[in-house]
CSV table of C-alpha atoms in Angstrom, one decimal:
chain,number,residue,atom,x,y,z
A,12,MET,CA,-29.1,2.1,-25.8
A,13,LYS,CA,-28.4,0.7,-22.3
A,14,GLY,CA,-29.6,2.3,-19.0
A,15,GLN,CA,-27.9,2.5,-15.7
A,16,LEU,CA,-30.1,1.6,-12.9
A,17,ASN,CA,-30.5,3.9,-9.8
A,18,LEU,CA,-29.4,3.1,-6.1
A,19,PHE,CA,-33.3,1.9,-5.5
A,20,GLN,CA,-33.2,-0.2,-8.0
A,21,VAL,CA,-29.4,-1.5,-7.2
A,22,ALA,CA,-30.7,-2.5,-3.5
A,23,MET,CA,-33.4,-4.4,-5.0
A,24,LEU,CA,-31.0,-6.6,-7.2
A,25,ARG,CA,-29.5,-7.4,-3.7
A,26,TRP,CA,-32.8,-8.0,-2.2
A,27,ARG,CA,-33.8,-10.3,-4.9
A,28,ALA,CA,-30.7,-12.3,-4.9
A,29,ILE,CA,-32.3,-13.5,-1.6
A,30,HIS,CA,-36.0,-14.1,-2.7
A,31,PRO,CA,-37.5,-13.1,-5.2
A,32,TYR,CA,-38.4,-9.2,-5.5
A,33,ASN,CA,-41.6,-9.0,-7.2
A,34,ALA,CA,-44.6,-6.8,-7.7
A,35,VAL,CA,-48.6,-8.1,-8.8
A,36,HIS,CA,-51.0,-5.7,-10.0
A,37,VAL,CA,-54.8,-6.9,-10.5
A,38,ILE,CA,-57.5,-5.0,-12.1
A,39,ARG,CA,-61.0,-6.4,-12.8
A,40,ILE,CA,-62.7,-6.8,-16.8
A,41,ASP,CA,-66.3,-6.5,-16.8
A,42,GLN,CA,-66.3,-8.5,-19.9
A,43,PRO,CA,-66.2,-11.9,-21.0
A,44,LEU,CA,-62.7,-13.2,-21.8
A,45,ASP,CA,-61.2,-13.4,-25.0
A,46,ALA,CA,-57.6,-15.1,-24.3
A,47,LYS,CA,-56.5,-14.8,-27.5
A,48,ARG,CA,-57.4,-11.7,-28.3
A,49,LEU,CA,-55.9,-10.7,-24.5
A,50,ALA,CA,-52.7,-12.0,-25.4
A,51,THR,CA,-52.3,-10.3,-28.7
A,52,ALA,CA,-53.4,-7.0,-26.9
A,53,ILE,CA,-50.7,-7.8,-24.2
A,54,ASP,CA,-47.7,-8.4,-26.6
A,55,ALA,CA,-48.8,-5.4,-29.2
A,56,THR,CA,-48.6,-3.1,-26.5
A,57,LEU,CA,-45.7,-4.0,-25.3
A,58,GLU,CA,-44.1,-4.0,-28.5
A,59,GLN,CA,-45.6,-0.5,-29.2
A,60,GLN,CA,-44.0,0.6,-26.0
A,61,GLY,CA,-40.8,-0.2,-26.3
A,62,LEU,CA,-40.8,-2.7,-23.5
A,63,ALA,CA,-39.7,-5.9,-25.3
A,64,GLY,CA,-36.2,-7.5,-25.5
A,65,TYR,CA,-35.4,-6.6,-22.0
A,66,SER,CA,-32.0,-8.0,-20.8
A,67,LEU,CA,-30.4,-7.4,-17.5
A,68,ASP,CA,-26.4,-6.7,-16.7
A,69,VAL,CA,-26.4,-7.5,-12.8
A,70,SER,CA,-22.6,-7.3,-12.5
A,71,ARG,CA,-22.6,-4.0,-14.4
A,72,GLU,CA,-26.0,-3.0,-12.9
A,73,ARG,CA,-27.5,-2.1,-16.3
A,74,TYR,CA,-30.3,-3.0,-18.3
A,75,GLU,CA,-31.7,-2.6,-22.3
A,76,TYR,CA,-35.1,-2.5,-23.9
A,77,ALA,CA,-33.7,-4.0,-27.4
A,78,GLY,CA,-37.1,-3.8,-28.5
A,79,GLY,CA,-39.0,-6.3,-31.0
A,80,PRO,CA,-42.5,-8.2,-30.7
A,81,GLY,CA,-43.6,-9.1,-27.2
A,82,THR,CA,-43.3,-12.6,-26.1
A,83,SER,CA,-45.0,-12.7,-22.4
A,84,THR,CA,-47.0,-15.4,-21.1
A,85,LEU,CA,-50.7,-15.7,-20.3
A,86,GLU,CA,-52.0,-18.3,-17.9
A,87,VAL,CA,-55.8,-18.9,-17.3
A,88,LEU,CA,-56.9,-19.9,-14.0
A,89,ALA,CA,-60.8,-21.0,-13.6
A,90,GLY,CA,-62.3,-19.0,-10.6
A,91,ALA,CA,-66.0,-19.3,-10.9
A,92,ASP,CA,-66.1,-21.4,-7.8
A,93,ASP,CA,-64.2,-18.9,-5.6
A,94,PRO,CA,-62.5,-17.1,-7.4
A,95,LEU,CA,-61.4,-14.6,-4.8
A,96,GLN,CA,-58.9,-17.4,-2.9
A,97,VAL,CA,-58.0,-18.3,-6.5
A,98,LEU,CA,-56.7,-14.8,-7.3
A,99,ARG,CA,-54.7,-15.1,-3.4
A,100,SER,CA,-53.3,-18.2,-4.3
A,101,ALA,CA,-52.0,-17.4,-7.7
A,102,ILE,CA,-50.6,-13.6,-6.1
A,103,GLU,CA,-49.0,-15.6,-3.4
A,104,ARG,CA,-47.1,-17.7,-5.5
A,105,GLU,CA,-46.1,-15.2,-8.1
A,106,LEU,CA,-44.7,-13.1,-4.7
A,107,ASN,CA,-42.3,-16.3,-4.7
A,108,ARG,CA,-41.6,-17.3,-7.9
A,109,PRO,CA,-38.4,-15.8,-9.1
A,110,PHE,CA,-37.4,-14.6,-12.5
A,111,PRO,CA,-34.2,-15.1,-14.3
A,112,ARG,CA,-31.4,-13.4,-12.2
A,113,ASP,CA,-29.3,-11.9,-15.3
A,114,GLY,CA,-29.4,-12.0,-19.3
A,115,PRO,CA,-32.1,-11.5,-21.6
A,116,PHE,CA,-35.7,-12.4,-20.1
A,117,VAL,CA,-39.3,-11.3,-20.2
A,118,PRO,CA,-40.0,-8.8,-17.0
A,119,PHE,CA,-43.5,-9.7,-16.8
A,120,ARG,CA,-46.1,-12.5,-16.2
A,121,PHE,CA,-49.8,-12.5,-17.1
A,122,PHE,CA,-52.6,-14.2,-15.6
A,123,VAL,CA,-56.2,-14.2,-15.8
A,124,VAL,CA,-58.8,-15.4,-13.3
A,125,ASP,CA,-61.8,-16.3,-15.3
A,126,GLU,CA,-65.4,-16.1,-13.9
A,127,GLY,CA,-67.6,-15.9,-17.2
A,128,PRO,CA,-68.9,-12.6,-17.1
A,129,ARG,CA,-66.2,-10.7,-16.3
A,130,PHE,CA,-62.7,-11.6,-15.5
A,131,HIS,CA,-59.3,-10.5,-13.5
A,132,LEU,CA,-56.3,-9.8,-15.0
A,133,ALA,CA,-53.0,-9.7,-13.3
A,134,MET,CA,-49.3,-8.9,-14.2
A,135,THR,CA,-46.7,-9.9,-12.0
A,136,TYR,CA,-43.6,-8.0,-12.8
A,137,ASP,CA,-39.8,-7.9,-11.9
A,138,HIS,CA,-40.2,-4.8,-9.3
A,139,VAL,CA,-36.5,-3.6,-10.8
A,140,ILE,CA,-37.8,-2.8,-13.8
A,141,ALA,CA,-40.8,0.0,-12.3
A,142,GLY,CA,-42.7,1.7,-9.7
A,143,GLY,CA,-46.0,0.9,-9.6
A,144,ASP,CA,-47.5,4.4,-11.2
A,145,SER,CA,-45.3,3.0,-14.5
A,146,ILE,CA,-47.6,0.0,-14.0
A,147,VAL,CA,-50.9,1.4,-13.7
A,148,VAL,CA,-50.2,3.5,-16.6
A,149,LEU,CA,-49.1,0.1,-18.4
A,150,MET,CA,-52.4,-1.8,-17.4
A,151,ARG,CA,-54.7,1.3,-18.6
A,152,ASP,CA,-53.4,0.8,-22.0
A,153,LEU,CA,-53.4,-2.9,-21.9
A,154,PHE,CA,-57.3,-2.5,-20.5
A,155,ALA,CA,-57.8,0.2,-23.2
A,156,ALA,CA,-56.5,-2.0,-26.1
A,157,TYR,CA,-58.7,-5.1,-25.4
A,158,THR,CA,-61.4,-3.2,-24.7
A,159,GLY,CA,-61.1,-1.5,-27.9
A,160,ARG,CA,-60.3,2.2,-26.1
A,161,GLU,CA,-56.8,2.9,-27.8
A,162,GLU,CA,-56.9,6.6,-27.9
A,163,SER,CA,-53.2,7.1,-28.6
A,164,ARG,CA,-52.5,5.9,-25.3
A,165,ARG,CA,-49.8,3.0,-26.4
A,166,ALA,CA,-46.9,5.6,-27.8
A,167,GLN,CA,-43.4,4.8,-27.2
A,168,ARG,CA,-42.3,6.2,-23.7
A,169,GLN,CA,-38.8,6.8,-22.6
A,170,ARG,CA,-37.1,3.9,-20.7
A,171,TYR,CA,-33.7,5.4,-19.9
A,172,PRO,CA,-34.1,7.5,-17.5
A,173,ALA,CA,-31.3,9.7,-15.5
A,174,THR,CA,-29.9,7.9,-12.4
A,175,CYS,CA,-29.7,9.3,-8.6
A,176,ALA,CA,-26.4,11.3,-10.0
A,177,ARG,CA,-28.5,14.2,-11.6
A,178,LEU,CA,-30.8,14.4,-8.7
A,179,PHE,CA,-28.2,14.6,-6.3
A,180,ARG,CA,-26.8,17.6,-8.2
A,181,GLN,CA,-30.0,19.5,-8.5
A,182,GLN,CA,-31.0,18.7,-5.0
A,183,TRP,CA,-27.3,18.9,-3.3
A,184,GLY,CA,-28.5,21.3,-0.3
A,185,ALA,CA,-31.3,18.3,0.4
A,186,ALA,CA,-28.5,15.5,-0.1
A,187,LEU,CA,-26.1,17.2,2.0
A,188,ARG,CA,-29.0,17.5,4.9
A,189,GLY,CA,-29.4,14.1,4.4
A,190,ILE,CA,-26.0,12.8,5.1
A,191,ARG,CA,-26.2,14.9,8.0
A,192,ARG,CA,-29.5,13.1,9.1
A,193,LEU,CA,-27.6,9.0,8.7
A,194,GLY,CA,-26.7,9.8,12.5
A,195,GLU,CA,-29.9,10.2,14.0
A,196,MET,CA,-31.6,7.9,11.9
A,197,ALA,CA,-29.3,5.4,13.2
A,198,ALA,CA,-29.6,6.4,16.6
A,199,SER,CA,-33.6,6.0,16.0
A,200,CYS,CA,-32.8,2.5,14.7
A,201,ARG,CA,-31.0,1.7,17.8
A,202,ARG,CA,-34.3,3.0,20.0
A,203,SER,CA,-36.3,0.7,18.1
A,204,VAL,CA,-37.8,-2.8,19.3
A,205,ARG,CA,-36.2,-5.0,16.2
A,206,PRO,CA,-38.5,-7.1,14.4
A,207,ARG,CA,-38.7,-10.5,15.7
A,208,TYR,CA,-38.7,-14.0,12.8
A,209,PRO,CA,-39.5,-16.8,15.0
A,210,ARG,CA,-40.1,-19.4,12.2
A,211,GLY,CA,-36.4,-19.1,11.0
A,212,ALA,CA,-34.8,-17.6,8.3
A,213,ASP,CA,-37.0,-18.5,5.5
A,214,PRO,CA,-37.9,-15.7,3.1
A,215,ALA,CA,-41.1,-16.5,1.6
A,216,ASN,CA,-44.1,-14.2,1.3
A,217,ALA,CA,-48.0,-15.2,2.2
A,218,PHE,CA,-50.7,-13.1,1.1
A,219,VAL,CA,-53.8,-11.8,2.5
A,220,ASN,CA,-56.1,-8.9,1.5
A,221,CYS,CA,-58.4,-6.5,2.7
A,222,ARG,CA,-61.0,-4.0,1.3
A,223,ILE,CA,-62.2,-0.7,1.9
A,224,ASP,CA,-65.8,0.3,0.5
A,225,PRO,CA,-66.3,3.6,-0.2
A,226,PRO,CA,-68.5,5.0,2.6
A,227,GLU,CA,-65.4,3.5,4.9
A,228,PHE,CA,-63.0,5.1,2.6
A,229,ALA,CA,-65.0,8.5,3.0
A,230,ALA,CA,-64.7,8.2,6.3
A,231,LEU,CA,-60.6,8.1,6.4
A,232,LEU,CA,-60.5,10.8,3.8
A,233,ARG,CA,-62.5,12.9,6.1
A,234,ALA,CA,-60.7,12.1,9.7
A,235,ALA,CA,-57.6,13.0,7.7
A,236,LYS,CA,-58.6,16.4,6.5
A,237,ALA,CA,-60.2,17.1,10.1
A,238,TRP,CA,-57.1,15.8,11.7
A,239,GLY,CA,-54.6,18.0,9.2
A,240,VAL,CA,-52.9,14.9,8.2
A,241,THR,CA,-52.3,13.1,5.3
A,242,VAL,CA,-54.3,9.8,4.5
A,243,ASN,CA,-50.7,7.8,4.4
A,244,ASP,CA,-49.9,9.7,7.7
A,245,LEU,CA,-53.3,8.2,9.3
A,246,LEU,CA,-52.7,4.7,7.5
A,247,MET,CA,-49.1,4.7,9.1
A,248,ALA,CA,-50.6,5.2,12.5
A,249,ILE,CA,-53.2,2.7,12.2
A,250,LEU,CA,-50.3,0.2,11.0
A,251,LEU,CA,-48.1,1.3,14.0
A,252,ARG,CA,-51.4,0.6,16.2
A,253,VAL,CA,-52.4,-2.4,14.8
A,254,LEU,CA,-49.0,-4.0,15.4
A,255,GLU,CA,-48.2,-3.0,18.8
A,256,PRO,CA,-49.2,-6.0,20.3
A,257,HIS,CA,-47.0,-8.4,18.2
A,258,ALA,CA,-43.9,-6.1,19.2
A,259,GLY,CA,-44.4,-7.5,22.9
A,260,GLU,CA,-43.5,-6.4,25.9
A,261,ARG,CA,-41.3,-2.6,25.9
A,262,PRO,CA,-40.3,-2.0,29.7
A,263,GLU,CA,-39.4,1.9,30.2
A,264,THR,CA,-35.9,0.6,31.6
A,265,GLU,CA,-35.2,-1.0,28.1
A,266,ARG,CA,-33.2,0.8,25.3
A,267,ARG,CA,-35.3,-0.1,22.8
A,268,ARG,CA,-38.6,1.2,23.4
A,269,GLU,CA,-40.0,2.6,20.2
A,270,LEU,CA,-42.0,1.3,17.2
A,271,ALA,CA,-41.2,2.0,13.9
A,272,VAL,CA,-42.7,1.5,10.5
A,273,ALA,CA,-41.5,2.9,7.6
A,274,SER,CA,-43.1,4.3,3.9
A,275,ILE,CA,-42.1,3.9,0.4
A,276,VAL,CA,-42.2,7.8,-1.2
A,277,ASN,CA,-42.0,8.1,-5.0
A,278,LEU,CA,-39.4,10.8,-6.3
A,279,ARG,CA,-40.9,11.0,-9.6
A,280,ARG,CA,-41.4,14.6,-9.2
A,281,ASP,CA,-38.1,15.4,-7.9
A,282,PHE,CA,-36.7,13.8,-11.0
A,283,GLY,CA,-38.7,15.5,-13.2
A,284,TYR,CA,-40.5,12.8,-15.1
A,285,ASP,CA,-44.0,12.1,-16.0
A,286,ALA,CA,-45.7,8.8,-15.3
A,287,ASN,CA,-47.6,8.9,-18.7
A,288,THR,CA,-44.3,9.3,-20.5
A,289,THR,CA,-41.5,8.1,-18.6
A,290,PHE,CA,-41.3,4.4,-17.6
A,291,GLY,CA,-39.4,3.4,-14.9
A,292,GLN,CA,-38.8,3.5,-11.0
A,293,PHE,CA,-38.0,6.7,-8.9
A,294,LEU,CA,-38.5,5.2,-4.9
A,295,SER,CA,-37.3,6.3,-1.8
A,296,SER,CA,-38.3,5.5,1.6
A,297,PHE,CA,-38.7,6.9,5.0
A,298,ARG,CA,-39.0,5.6,8.4
A,299,VAL,CA,-41.4,6.7,11.6
A,300,ALA,CA,-40.8,5.5,15.2
A,301,HIS,CA,-42.9,6.2,18.2
A,302,LEU,CA,-42.8,5.5,21.8
A,303,LEU,CA,-47.1,4.4,21.7
A,304,PRO,CA,-47.6,5.5,25.4
A,305,PRO,CA,-50.9,3.8,26.9
A,306,GLY,CA,-54.2,5.5,26.3
A,307,MET,CA,-52.7,7.7,23.5
A,308,GLU,CA,-55.7,8.5,20.9
A,309,LEU,CA,-55.4,7.7,17.2
A,310,ARG,CA,-55.9,11.0,16.4
A,311,GLN,CA,-52.6,12.3,18.2
A,312,LEU,CA,-50.9,9.4,17.0
A,313,ALA,CA,-51.7,10.1,13.4
A,314,GLN,CA,-50.6,14.1,14.2
A,315,ASP,CA,-47.5,12.8,15.5
A,316,VAL,CA,-46.8,11.2,12.5
A,317,HIS,CA,-47.6,13.8,10.6
A,318,ALA,CA,-45.1,15.9,11.9
A,319,GLU,CA,-42.4,13.8,11.4
A,320,THR,CA,-43.2,13.0,7.9
A,321,GLU,CA,-44.1,16.8,7.2
A,322,ARG,CA,-40.0,17.5,8.3
A,323,ILE,CA,-39.2,14.6,6.0
A,324,LYS,CA,-40.6,16.0,3.1
A,325,ARG,CA,-39.8,19.8,3.7
A,326,ASP,CA,-36.6,18.8,4.2
A,327,LYS,CA,-36.3,16.1,1.6
A,328,LEU,CA,-35.1,13.7,4.2
A,329,TYR,CA,-35.9,10.8,2.4
A,330,LEU,CA,-33.1,11.2,0.0
A,331,ALA,CA,-31.1,10.2,3.5
A,332,ASN,CA,-32.3,6.7,2.4
A,333,LEU,CA,-30.8,6.8,-0.7
A,334,VAL,CA,-27.1,8.0,0.7
A,335,ALA,CA,-27.6,5.1,2.7
A,336,ILE,CA,-28.5,2.8,0.3
A,337,GLY,CA,-25.1,3.6,-1.2
A,338,VAL,CA,-23.5,3.3,1.7
A,339,ILE,CA,-25.0,-0.1,2.7
A,340,GLY,CA,-23.7,-1.2,-1.1
A,341,ALA,CA,-20.2,-0.6,-0.4
A,342,VAL,CA,-19.9,-3.4,2.4
A,343,TRP,CA,-22.8,-5.6,1.1
A,344,ARG,CA,-20.5,-7.9,-0.8
A,345,PHE,CA,-18.4,-8.4,2.3
A,346,LEU,CA,-21.4,-9.9,4.3
A,347,SER,CA,-22.3,-13.6,4.2
A,348,PRO,CA,-25.7,-14.9,3.4
A,349,ALA,CA,-27.0,-15.5,6.7
A,350,GLN,CA,-25.6,-11.6,7.4
A,351,ARG,CA,-27.3,-10.4,4.5
A,352,GLN,CA,-30.7,-11.6,5.5
A,353,GLY,CA,-30.3,-10.0,8.9
A,354,PHE,CA,-29.2,-7.0,8.0
A,355,TYR,CA,-31.9,-4.5,7.8
A,356,ALA,CA,-33.7,-6.4,11.1
A,357,LYS,CA,-30.6,-5.5,12.9
A,358,ASN,CA,-29.6,-2.2,11.5
A,359,TYR,CA,-33.0,-0.7,10.1
A,360,ALA,CA,-35.6,-2.1,12.4
A,361,ALA,CA,-39.4,-1.5,11.1
A,362,TRP,CA,-41.8,-3.8,11.7
A,363,GLY,CA,-44.0,-3.0,8.2
A,364,ALA,CA,-44.3,-0.7,5.6
A,365,ILE,CA,-47.3,1.2,3.3
A,366,THR,CA,-46.7,1.7,-0.3
A,367,MET,CA,-49.7,3.6,-1.7
A,368,VAL,CA,-50.9,4.4,-5.3
A,369,ASN,CA,-53.7,6.4,-6.4
A,370,VAL,CA,-55.1,5.0,-9.6
A,371,ASP,CA,-57.9,7.7,-10.5
A,372,PRO,CA,-55.5,10.3,-11.9
A,373,LEU,CA,-53.1,7.8,-13.7
A,374,TRP,CA,-56.4,6.1,-15.4
A,375,SER,CA,-58.4,9.3,-16.4
A,376,GLY,CA,-58.6,9.6,-20.2
A,377,ALA,CA,-58.2,6.0,-21.0
A,378,GLY,CA,-61.2,5.3,-22.8
A,379,GLY,CA,-63.2,7.1,-20.5
A,380,PRO,CA,-62.9,9.0,-16.7
A,381,LEU,CA,-63.3,6.1,-14.8
A,382,PRO,CA,-61.0,3.2,-13.4
A,383,PRO,CA,-61.9,-0.5,-13.4
A,384,PRO,CA,-63.7,-1.1,-10.6
A,385,GLU,CA,-60.8,-3.0,-9.0
A,386,TYR,CA,-57.3,-2.7,-8.4
A,387,LEU,CA,-55.2,-4.4,-6.1
A,388,ARG,CA,-51.7,-5.0,-5.7
A,389,ALA,CA,-49.4,-6.8,-3.7
A,390,VAL,CA,-45.5,-6.0,-3.5
A,391,SER,CA,-42.6,-8.4,-1.9
A,392,THR,CA,-41.6,-7.7,1.4
A,393,GLY,CA,-37.8,-8.7,0.7
A,394,PRO,CA,-35.2,-8.3,3.6
A,395,LEU,CA,-36.5,-4.8,4.4
A,396,THR,CA,-39.7,-5.4,6.8
A,397,PRO,CA,-41.6,-8.8,7.4
A,398,LEU,CA,-44.7,-7.2,6.2
A,399,VAL,CA,-45.6,-5.2,3.3
A,400,ILE,CA,-49.3,-3.2,2.7
A,401,ALA,CA,-49.9,-2.2,-0.8
A,402,VAL,CA,-52.5,0.5,-0.5
A,403,THR,CA,-54.3,1.4,-3.9
A,404,THR,CA,-57.0,4.1,-4.2
A,405,ALA,CA,-59.7,3.7,-7.1
A,406,ALA,CA,-62.9,4.8,-8.0
A,407,GLY,CA,-63.5,5.7,-4.0
A,408,THR,CA,-62.6,2.6,-2.8
A,409,LEU,CA,-59.6,1.3,-1.0
A,410,ASN,CA,-57.5,-2.3,-1.5
A,411,ALA,CA,-54.6,-3.4,0.8
A,412,GLY,CA,-52.6,-6.2,-0.3
A,413,ILE,CA,-50.9,-7.4,2.8
A,414,SER,CA,-47.5,-9.2,1.8
A,415,TYR,CA,-46.1,-10.8,5.0
A,416,ARG,CA,-42.8,-13.1,6.0
A,417,THR,CA,-44.4,-16.4,7.2
A,418,ALA,CA,-41.0,-16.8,9.4
A,419,ALA,CA,-42.3,-13.4,11.3
A,420,PHE,CA,-46.3,-13.9,11.2
A,421,ALA,CA,-48.2,-17.1,11.2
A,422,PRO,CA,-51.4,-17.0,8.7
A,423,ALA,CA,-53.9,-16.1,12.0
A,424,VAL,CA,-51.7,-13.5,13.1
A,425,ALA,CA,-51.6,-12.0,9.4
A,426,ASP,CA,-55.3,-12.0,9.4
A,427,THR,CA,-55.4,-10.5,12.8
A,428,ILE,CA,-53.6,-7.6,11.5
A,429,ALA,CA,-55.6,-7.2,8.1
A,430,SER,CA,-58.7,-7.6,10.4
A,431,GLY,CA,-57.3,-4.8,12.5
A,432,ILE,CA,-57.0,-2.0,10.2
A,433,VAL,CA,-60.1,-2.5,8.5
A,434,ASP,CA,-61.7,-2.5,12.5
A,435,ALA,CA,-59.4,1.0,12.8
A,436,ILE,CA,-61.0,2.6,9.7
A,437,ARG,CA,-64.6,1.4,10.3
A,438,ARG,CA,-64.7,3.0,13.5
A,439,LEU,CA,-63.8,6.3,12.3
A,440,SER,CA,-67.4,6.6,10.8
């Protein structure tokens, strides 16, 4: 059986033709590493879940899982001296390392950073195949297989879900509202400051990360609740505030005065699929722009962001981005490579994006109620924005994996952005 890629997956095909569009998930396992046993557990899990024998037909926008034995690779890296730096360097390498463009290939790569009494297990995957929630469930099952806690969590899952056509038929009213919103979205983009790439057009990604410990994360949750906003709203407001100094002057006489960031939204519920039973990707995105007037408190900014995101969610206006993706696909083939590189910066101005995954509800039941003590993600920026923050919450901790285009931000600037996010969250307590 062969499946058809949905609209967002097809957009990723276009992005990965410019630069690898990968994602990396990392968990910490507090046991000594047995590389042979781990490799066996990985291949057995991929085989049992029907995720082996993958092939991609780019020209027809189709894919297939033919089945058979798992044939993944597992790289072992020594991390006794500085495991965090080894891990960061490996993640950065994997974000820039392509998978084959077409045909049969294994869309997963695995590596471990061995620290002796414990190790970090990392999976790199071609982001076309799945969203983060599907990969969390797969990592959960790998963890259960390695630690001997298998509890029937490795049953074969559905791998050929319906595409967006069914979603549009079911949500036809929201789809029509989305089409009407395209003009509003375009006007907002024309009012927004475009991201800058002062170091040229190199699409290479770099990576930093920051960790919010349980006391600070609890303060973030309390602030969001007290202010009547979601955690994602508050993080988008913090990202706007942290990016503001890097956007340059925005004189009142200029048309482009707003600053915009985007958020990835998971449409799995709209599609009607459970992450435990269906493997795949069900994503869209939306953007929020703001003038950021001088002196505005973070609370007011977060509430302004919330007002916009609530409108988007209530009217399902995130479907407008799927419509826009279809329109872009119609004109993409006529663009030169240089035009494709700069298309989003010119026409969909956004300085950064947030993608959030809460591990706890996805992990529950795999060998116990608790997720692993550490869960970190990284996602390629692609041409959409020069910076993507993969926010992962698990076991009372928040990890933010920050991928950024080196053409847009110097490493010192990326470090400043990371520390600015941490400082803003700590000030909430």
